[in-house]
Coordinates of C-alpha atoms in Angstrom, one line a residue:
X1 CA -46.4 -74.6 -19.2
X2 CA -43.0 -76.2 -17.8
X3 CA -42.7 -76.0 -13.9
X4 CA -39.2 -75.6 -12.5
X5 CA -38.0 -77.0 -10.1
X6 CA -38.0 -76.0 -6.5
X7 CA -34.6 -76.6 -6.2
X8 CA -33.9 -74.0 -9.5
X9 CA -36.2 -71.4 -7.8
X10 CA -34.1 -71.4 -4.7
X11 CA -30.7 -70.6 -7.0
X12 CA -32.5 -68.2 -9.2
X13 CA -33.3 -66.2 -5.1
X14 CA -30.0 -66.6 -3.9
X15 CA -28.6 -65.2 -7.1
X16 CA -30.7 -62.0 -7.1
X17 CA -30.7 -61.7 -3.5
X18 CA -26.7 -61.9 -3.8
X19 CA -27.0 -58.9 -6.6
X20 CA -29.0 -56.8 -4.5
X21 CA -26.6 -57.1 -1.4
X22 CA -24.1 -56.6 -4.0
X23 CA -25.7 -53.0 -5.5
X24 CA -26.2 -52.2 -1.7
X25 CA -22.7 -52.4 -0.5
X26 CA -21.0 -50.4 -3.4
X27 CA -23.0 -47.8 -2.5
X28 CA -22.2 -47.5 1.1
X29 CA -18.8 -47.9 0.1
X30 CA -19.1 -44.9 -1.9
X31 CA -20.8 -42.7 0.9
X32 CA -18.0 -43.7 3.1
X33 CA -15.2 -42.2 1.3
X34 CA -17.9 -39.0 0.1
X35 CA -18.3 -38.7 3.9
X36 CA -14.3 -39.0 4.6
X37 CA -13.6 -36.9 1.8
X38 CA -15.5 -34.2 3.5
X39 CA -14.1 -34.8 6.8
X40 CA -10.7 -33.8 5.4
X41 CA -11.2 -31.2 4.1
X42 CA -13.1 -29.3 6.8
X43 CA -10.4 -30.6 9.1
X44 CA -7.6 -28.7 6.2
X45 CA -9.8 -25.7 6.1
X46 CA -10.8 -25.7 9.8
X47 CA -8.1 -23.0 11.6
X48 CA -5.5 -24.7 13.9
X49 CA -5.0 -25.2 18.0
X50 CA -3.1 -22.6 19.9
X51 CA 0.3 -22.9 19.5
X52 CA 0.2 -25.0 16.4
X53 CA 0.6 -23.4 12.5
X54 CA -0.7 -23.7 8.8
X55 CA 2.5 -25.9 7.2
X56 CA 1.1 -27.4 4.0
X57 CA -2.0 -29.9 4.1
X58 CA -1.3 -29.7 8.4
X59 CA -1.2 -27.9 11.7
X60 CA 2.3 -28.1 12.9
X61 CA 4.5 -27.4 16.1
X62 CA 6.7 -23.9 16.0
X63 CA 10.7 -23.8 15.9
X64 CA 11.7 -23.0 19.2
X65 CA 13.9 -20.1 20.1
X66 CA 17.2 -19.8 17.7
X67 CA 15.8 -21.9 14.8
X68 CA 14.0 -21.5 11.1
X69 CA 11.9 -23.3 9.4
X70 CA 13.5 -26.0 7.2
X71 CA 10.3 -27.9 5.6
X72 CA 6.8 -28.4 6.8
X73 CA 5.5 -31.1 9.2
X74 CA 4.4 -34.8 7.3
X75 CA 1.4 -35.0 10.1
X76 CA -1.5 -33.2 11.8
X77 CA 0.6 -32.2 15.2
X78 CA 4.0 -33.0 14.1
X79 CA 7.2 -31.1 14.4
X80 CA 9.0 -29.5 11.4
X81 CA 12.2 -30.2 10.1
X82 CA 14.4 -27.0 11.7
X83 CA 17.6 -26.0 11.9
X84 CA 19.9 -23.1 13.5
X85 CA 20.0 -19.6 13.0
X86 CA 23.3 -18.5 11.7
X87 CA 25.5 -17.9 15.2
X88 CA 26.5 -13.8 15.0
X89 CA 24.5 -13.1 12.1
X90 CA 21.0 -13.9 12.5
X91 CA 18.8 -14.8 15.6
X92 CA 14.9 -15.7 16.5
X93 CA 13.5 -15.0 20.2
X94 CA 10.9 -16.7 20.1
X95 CA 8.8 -19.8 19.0
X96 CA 7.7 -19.3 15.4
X97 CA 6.6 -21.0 12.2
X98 CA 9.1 -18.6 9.5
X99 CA 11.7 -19.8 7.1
X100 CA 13.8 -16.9 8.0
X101 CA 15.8 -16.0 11.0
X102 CA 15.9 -12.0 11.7
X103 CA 19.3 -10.5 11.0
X104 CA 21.1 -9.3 14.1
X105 CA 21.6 -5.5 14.6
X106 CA 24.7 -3.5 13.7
X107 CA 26.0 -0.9 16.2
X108 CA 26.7 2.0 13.9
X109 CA 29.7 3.5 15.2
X110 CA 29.2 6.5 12.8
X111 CA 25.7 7.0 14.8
X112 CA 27.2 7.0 17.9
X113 CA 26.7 3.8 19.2
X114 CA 29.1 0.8 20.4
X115 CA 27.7 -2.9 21.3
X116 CA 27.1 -3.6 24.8
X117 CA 25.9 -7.6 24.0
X118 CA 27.3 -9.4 21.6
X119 CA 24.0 -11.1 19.1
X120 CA 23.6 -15.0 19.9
X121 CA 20.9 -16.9 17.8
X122 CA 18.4 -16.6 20.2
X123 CA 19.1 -12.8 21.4
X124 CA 19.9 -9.5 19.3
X125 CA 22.5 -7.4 19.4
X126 CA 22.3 -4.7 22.1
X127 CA 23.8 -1.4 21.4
X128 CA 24.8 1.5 23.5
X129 CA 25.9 5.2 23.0
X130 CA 29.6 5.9 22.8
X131 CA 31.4 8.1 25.3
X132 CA 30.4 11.0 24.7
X133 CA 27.5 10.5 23.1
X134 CA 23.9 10.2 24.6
X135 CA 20.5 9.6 23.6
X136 CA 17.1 10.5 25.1
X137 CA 15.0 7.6 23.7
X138 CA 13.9 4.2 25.1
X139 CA 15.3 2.8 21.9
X140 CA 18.1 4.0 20.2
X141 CA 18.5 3.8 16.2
X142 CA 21.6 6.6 17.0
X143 CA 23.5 8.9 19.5
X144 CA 23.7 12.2 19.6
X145 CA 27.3 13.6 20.1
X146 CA 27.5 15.8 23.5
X147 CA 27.5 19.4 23.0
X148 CA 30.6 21.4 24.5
X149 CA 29.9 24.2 26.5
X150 CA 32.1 28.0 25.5
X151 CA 30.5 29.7 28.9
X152 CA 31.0 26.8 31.1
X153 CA 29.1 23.6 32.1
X154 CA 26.1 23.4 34.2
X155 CA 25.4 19.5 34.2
X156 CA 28.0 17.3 32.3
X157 CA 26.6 14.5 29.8
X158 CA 25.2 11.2 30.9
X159 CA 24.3 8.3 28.1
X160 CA 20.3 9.8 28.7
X161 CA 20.6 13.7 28.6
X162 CA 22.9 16.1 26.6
X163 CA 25.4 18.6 28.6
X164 CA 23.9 21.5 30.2
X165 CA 25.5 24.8 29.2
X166 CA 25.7 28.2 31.1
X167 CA 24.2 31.2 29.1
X168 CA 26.3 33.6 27.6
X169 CA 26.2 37.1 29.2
X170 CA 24.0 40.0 29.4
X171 CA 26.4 41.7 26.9
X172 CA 25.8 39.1 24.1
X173 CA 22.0 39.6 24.6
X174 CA 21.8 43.3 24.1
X175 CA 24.0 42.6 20.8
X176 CA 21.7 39.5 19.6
X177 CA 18.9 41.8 19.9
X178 CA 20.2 44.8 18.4
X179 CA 21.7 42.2 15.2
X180 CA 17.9 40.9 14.8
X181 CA 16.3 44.0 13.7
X182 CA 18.8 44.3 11.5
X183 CA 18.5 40.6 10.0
X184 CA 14.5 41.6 9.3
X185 CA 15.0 44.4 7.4
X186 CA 17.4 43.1 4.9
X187 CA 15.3 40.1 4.7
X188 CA 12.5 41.9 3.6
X189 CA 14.5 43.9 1.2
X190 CA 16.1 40.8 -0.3
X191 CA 12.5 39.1 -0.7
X192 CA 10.9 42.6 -2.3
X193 CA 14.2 42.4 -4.9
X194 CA 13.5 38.5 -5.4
X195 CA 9.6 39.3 -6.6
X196 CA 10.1 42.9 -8.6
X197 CA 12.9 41.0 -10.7
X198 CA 11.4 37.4 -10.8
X199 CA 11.1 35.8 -14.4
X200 CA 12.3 39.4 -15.8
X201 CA 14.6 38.3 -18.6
X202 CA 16.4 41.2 -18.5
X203 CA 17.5 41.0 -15.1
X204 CA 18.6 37.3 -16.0
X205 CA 16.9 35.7 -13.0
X206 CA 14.1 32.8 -13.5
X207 CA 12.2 31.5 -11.6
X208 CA 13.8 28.2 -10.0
X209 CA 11.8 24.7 -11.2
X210 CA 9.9 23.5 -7.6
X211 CA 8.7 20.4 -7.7
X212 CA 6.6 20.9 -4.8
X213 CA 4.8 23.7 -3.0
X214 CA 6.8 25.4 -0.4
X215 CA 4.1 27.2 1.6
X216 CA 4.8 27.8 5.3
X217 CA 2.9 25.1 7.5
X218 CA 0.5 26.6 9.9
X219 CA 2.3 24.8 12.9
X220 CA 5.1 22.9 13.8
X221 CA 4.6 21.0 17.2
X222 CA 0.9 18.9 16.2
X223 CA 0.8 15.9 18.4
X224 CA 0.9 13.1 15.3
X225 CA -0.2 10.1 17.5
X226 CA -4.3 10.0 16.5
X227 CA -3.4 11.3 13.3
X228 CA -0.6 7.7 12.2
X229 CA -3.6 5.4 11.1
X230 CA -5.1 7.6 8.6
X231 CA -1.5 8.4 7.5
X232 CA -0.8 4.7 7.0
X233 CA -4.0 3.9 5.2
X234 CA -2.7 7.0 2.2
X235 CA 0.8 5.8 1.8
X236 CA 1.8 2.4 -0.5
X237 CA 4.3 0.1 2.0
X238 CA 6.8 1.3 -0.4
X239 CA 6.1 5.3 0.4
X240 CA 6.3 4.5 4.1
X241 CA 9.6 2.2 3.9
X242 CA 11.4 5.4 1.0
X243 CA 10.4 8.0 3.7
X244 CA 11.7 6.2 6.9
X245 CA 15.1 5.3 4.6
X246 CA 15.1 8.8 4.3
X247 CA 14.7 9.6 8.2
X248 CA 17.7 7.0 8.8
X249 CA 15.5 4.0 10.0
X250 CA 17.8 1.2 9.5
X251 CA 17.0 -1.6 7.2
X252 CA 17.4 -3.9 10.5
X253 CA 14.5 -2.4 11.9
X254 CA 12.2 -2.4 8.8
X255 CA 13.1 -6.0 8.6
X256 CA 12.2 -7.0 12.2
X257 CA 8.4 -5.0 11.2
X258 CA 8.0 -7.1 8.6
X259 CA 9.1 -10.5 9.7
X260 CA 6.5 -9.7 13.3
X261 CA 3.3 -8.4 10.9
X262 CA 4.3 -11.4 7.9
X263 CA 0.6 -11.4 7.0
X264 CA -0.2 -7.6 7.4
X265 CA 1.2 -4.9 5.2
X266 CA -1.1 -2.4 6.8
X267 CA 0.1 -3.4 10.4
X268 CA 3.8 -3.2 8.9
X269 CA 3.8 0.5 7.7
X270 CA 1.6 1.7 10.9
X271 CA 4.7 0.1 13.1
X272 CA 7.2 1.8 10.8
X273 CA 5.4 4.8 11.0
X274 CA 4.9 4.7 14.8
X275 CA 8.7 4.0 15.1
X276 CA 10.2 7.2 13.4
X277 CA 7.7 9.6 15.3
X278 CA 9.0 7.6 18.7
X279 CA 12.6 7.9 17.6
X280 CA 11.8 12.0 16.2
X281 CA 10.1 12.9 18.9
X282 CA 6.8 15.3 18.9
X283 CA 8.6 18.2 18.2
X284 CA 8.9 19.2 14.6
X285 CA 7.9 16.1 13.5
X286 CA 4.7 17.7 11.5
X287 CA 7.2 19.5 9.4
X288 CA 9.7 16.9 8.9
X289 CA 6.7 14.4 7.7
X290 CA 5.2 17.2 5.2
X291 CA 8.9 18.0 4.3
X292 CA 10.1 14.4 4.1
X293 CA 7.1 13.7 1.8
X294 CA 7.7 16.2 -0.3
X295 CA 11.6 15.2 -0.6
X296 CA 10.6 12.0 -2.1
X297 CA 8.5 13.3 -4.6
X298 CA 5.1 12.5 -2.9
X299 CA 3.4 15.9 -3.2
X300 CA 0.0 15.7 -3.3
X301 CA 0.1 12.8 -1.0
X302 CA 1.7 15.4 1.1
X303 CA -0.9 18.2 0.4
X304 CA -4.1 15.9 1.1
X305 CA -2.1 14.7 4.5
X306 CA -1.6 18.4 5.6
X307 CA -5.2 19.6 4.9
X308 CA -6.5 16.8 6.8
X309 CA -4.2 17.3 9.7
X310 CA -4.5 21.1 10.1
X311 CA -8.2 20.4 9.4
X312 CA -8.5 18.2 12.4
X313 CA -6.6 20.1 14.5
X314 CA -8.8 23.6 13.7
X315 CA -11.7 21.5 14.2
X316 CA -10.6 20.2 17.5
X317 CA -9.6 23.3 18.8
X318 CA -12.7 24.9 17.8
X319 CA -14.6 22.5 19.9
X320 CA -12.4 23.2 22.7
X321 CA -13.3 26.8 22.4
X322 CA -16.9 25.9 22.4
X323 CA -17.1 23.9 25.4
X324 CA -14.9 26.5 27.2
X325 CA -17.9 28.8 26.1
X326 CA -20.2 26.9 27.5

């Protein structure tokens, strides 16, 4: 058998030796970029610092006051391209991360209301009522025209309260009550009439088409407040936003709910919902909601939010009585 030499045996080393280191290095060149790889993308799915926002593949620094978002930051940290709110038309209040500016409010002079500041693009319009006019809300969506008095005037109209009137004498009393009486009995007539003649061909009168039940709500004045967020959660956004339209909440307003709750349409029709009992007011507001509902064709939405209601309300008064009782 040949024998190599030593100096062959030293090459043939350094060769496989050279290999190895070569094996050994790709590899921790691969679990580098595995490991950096990983890094990213717990650093994208990790959430951002206060005061930063999601734009894109980084965390990003608001628009400031009177600016919308015009494209996304290029690094982790960095500003965004922004650019002004339209002056007169549209403003922003604060720092935010939206595309949109909101639209500045109109003072409806057909509502009663006149503009007291002028909108800039970082502050809304602010109304007021007309002379004339007052309203008895913090925040006004309209004015309510000032009653005139035929008896005289007890406390004239301020932009808060409505004019206070002096009653009418004792004489109109005595008739009032004397005309109601009266009133009852030919109602009661006319309804008897109504029933022995309904759907009688004969007598040519049919039954009108209802599209909802009419029945007479057990009570008027229910305090709605705990009663909203179960509302809320039966109504579509779309129910909610048709049924304040109806109840003349502006399209202003509906648009500054949805551009503070972008990324909650539950939060958006509980705020809608809160603002039209603020702006109603506790009385009546039962009916109106079971009446409204019913306008816009949403009647057994408005059956199932009446039996729930009234239920709650018999069941808390009940327990009222009980621990009275006891």
């Amino acid at each position: 058998m040949q024998v190599l030499p030593l100096s062959c045996l030293i090459h043939i080393l350094f060769v496989l030796a050279g290999s190895q280191l070569s094996v050994h290095t790709q590899e921790v060149d691969s679990l580098s970029e595995a490991t950096e790889l990983r890094r990213n993308v717990r650093e994208t799915e990790t959430s951002c610092p206060e005061g930063l926002y999601h734009g894109g593949d980084f965390c990003c620094q608001p628009c400031q006051p009177g600016e919308q978002k015009h494209s996304d930051c290029t690094s982790s940290g960095g500003k965004p391209s922004c650019r002004p709110c339209t002056e007169g038309k549209e403003y922003m209040d604060k720092e935010h991360y939206s595309d949109k500016c909101r639209r500045c409010a109109l003072c409806d002079e057909g509502h009663g209301l006149e503009v007291e500041t002028i909108c800039t693009r970082t502050q809304n319009t602010k109304c007021k009522c007309k002379p004339n006019f007052y309203c008895n809300f913090s925040a006004c969506e309209h004015c309510e025209p000032c009653a005139s008095c035929e008896h005289g005037v007890l406390e004239g109209c301020t932009l808060t309260s409505n004019t206070k009137c002096k009653q009418k004498s004792s004489r109109m009393y005595h008739l009032l009550w004397l005309f109601i009486p009266i009133l009852i009995i030919l109602v009661i007539f006319y309804r008897k009439y109504q029933k022995r003649h309904h759907d009688d061909p004969e007598s040519g009168i049919l039954n009108p088409p209802r599209r909802c039940s009419l029945s007479p709500l057990n009570s008027h004045n229910i305090d709605l407040t705990e009663h909203i967020l179960n509302i809320a959660e039966q109504m579509s956004l779309e129910q909610v936003k048709k049924f304040a339209r109806e109840n003349k909440i502006s399209e202003t307003k509906l648009d500054e709910i949805k551009n503070d709750n972008l990324q909650s349409t539950a939060e958006q029709k509980i705020q809608i919902l809160q603002w039209w009992y603020q702006s109603h007011g506790k009385k009546g507001a039962y009916h109106t909601l079971i009446k409204g509902l019913q306008k816009i064709n949403c009647c057994t939405l408005a059956d199932e939010i009446r039996k729930d209601i009234e239920k709650s309300t018999s069941d808390n008064r009940n327990e009222n009585e009980t621990q009275r009782l006891d």
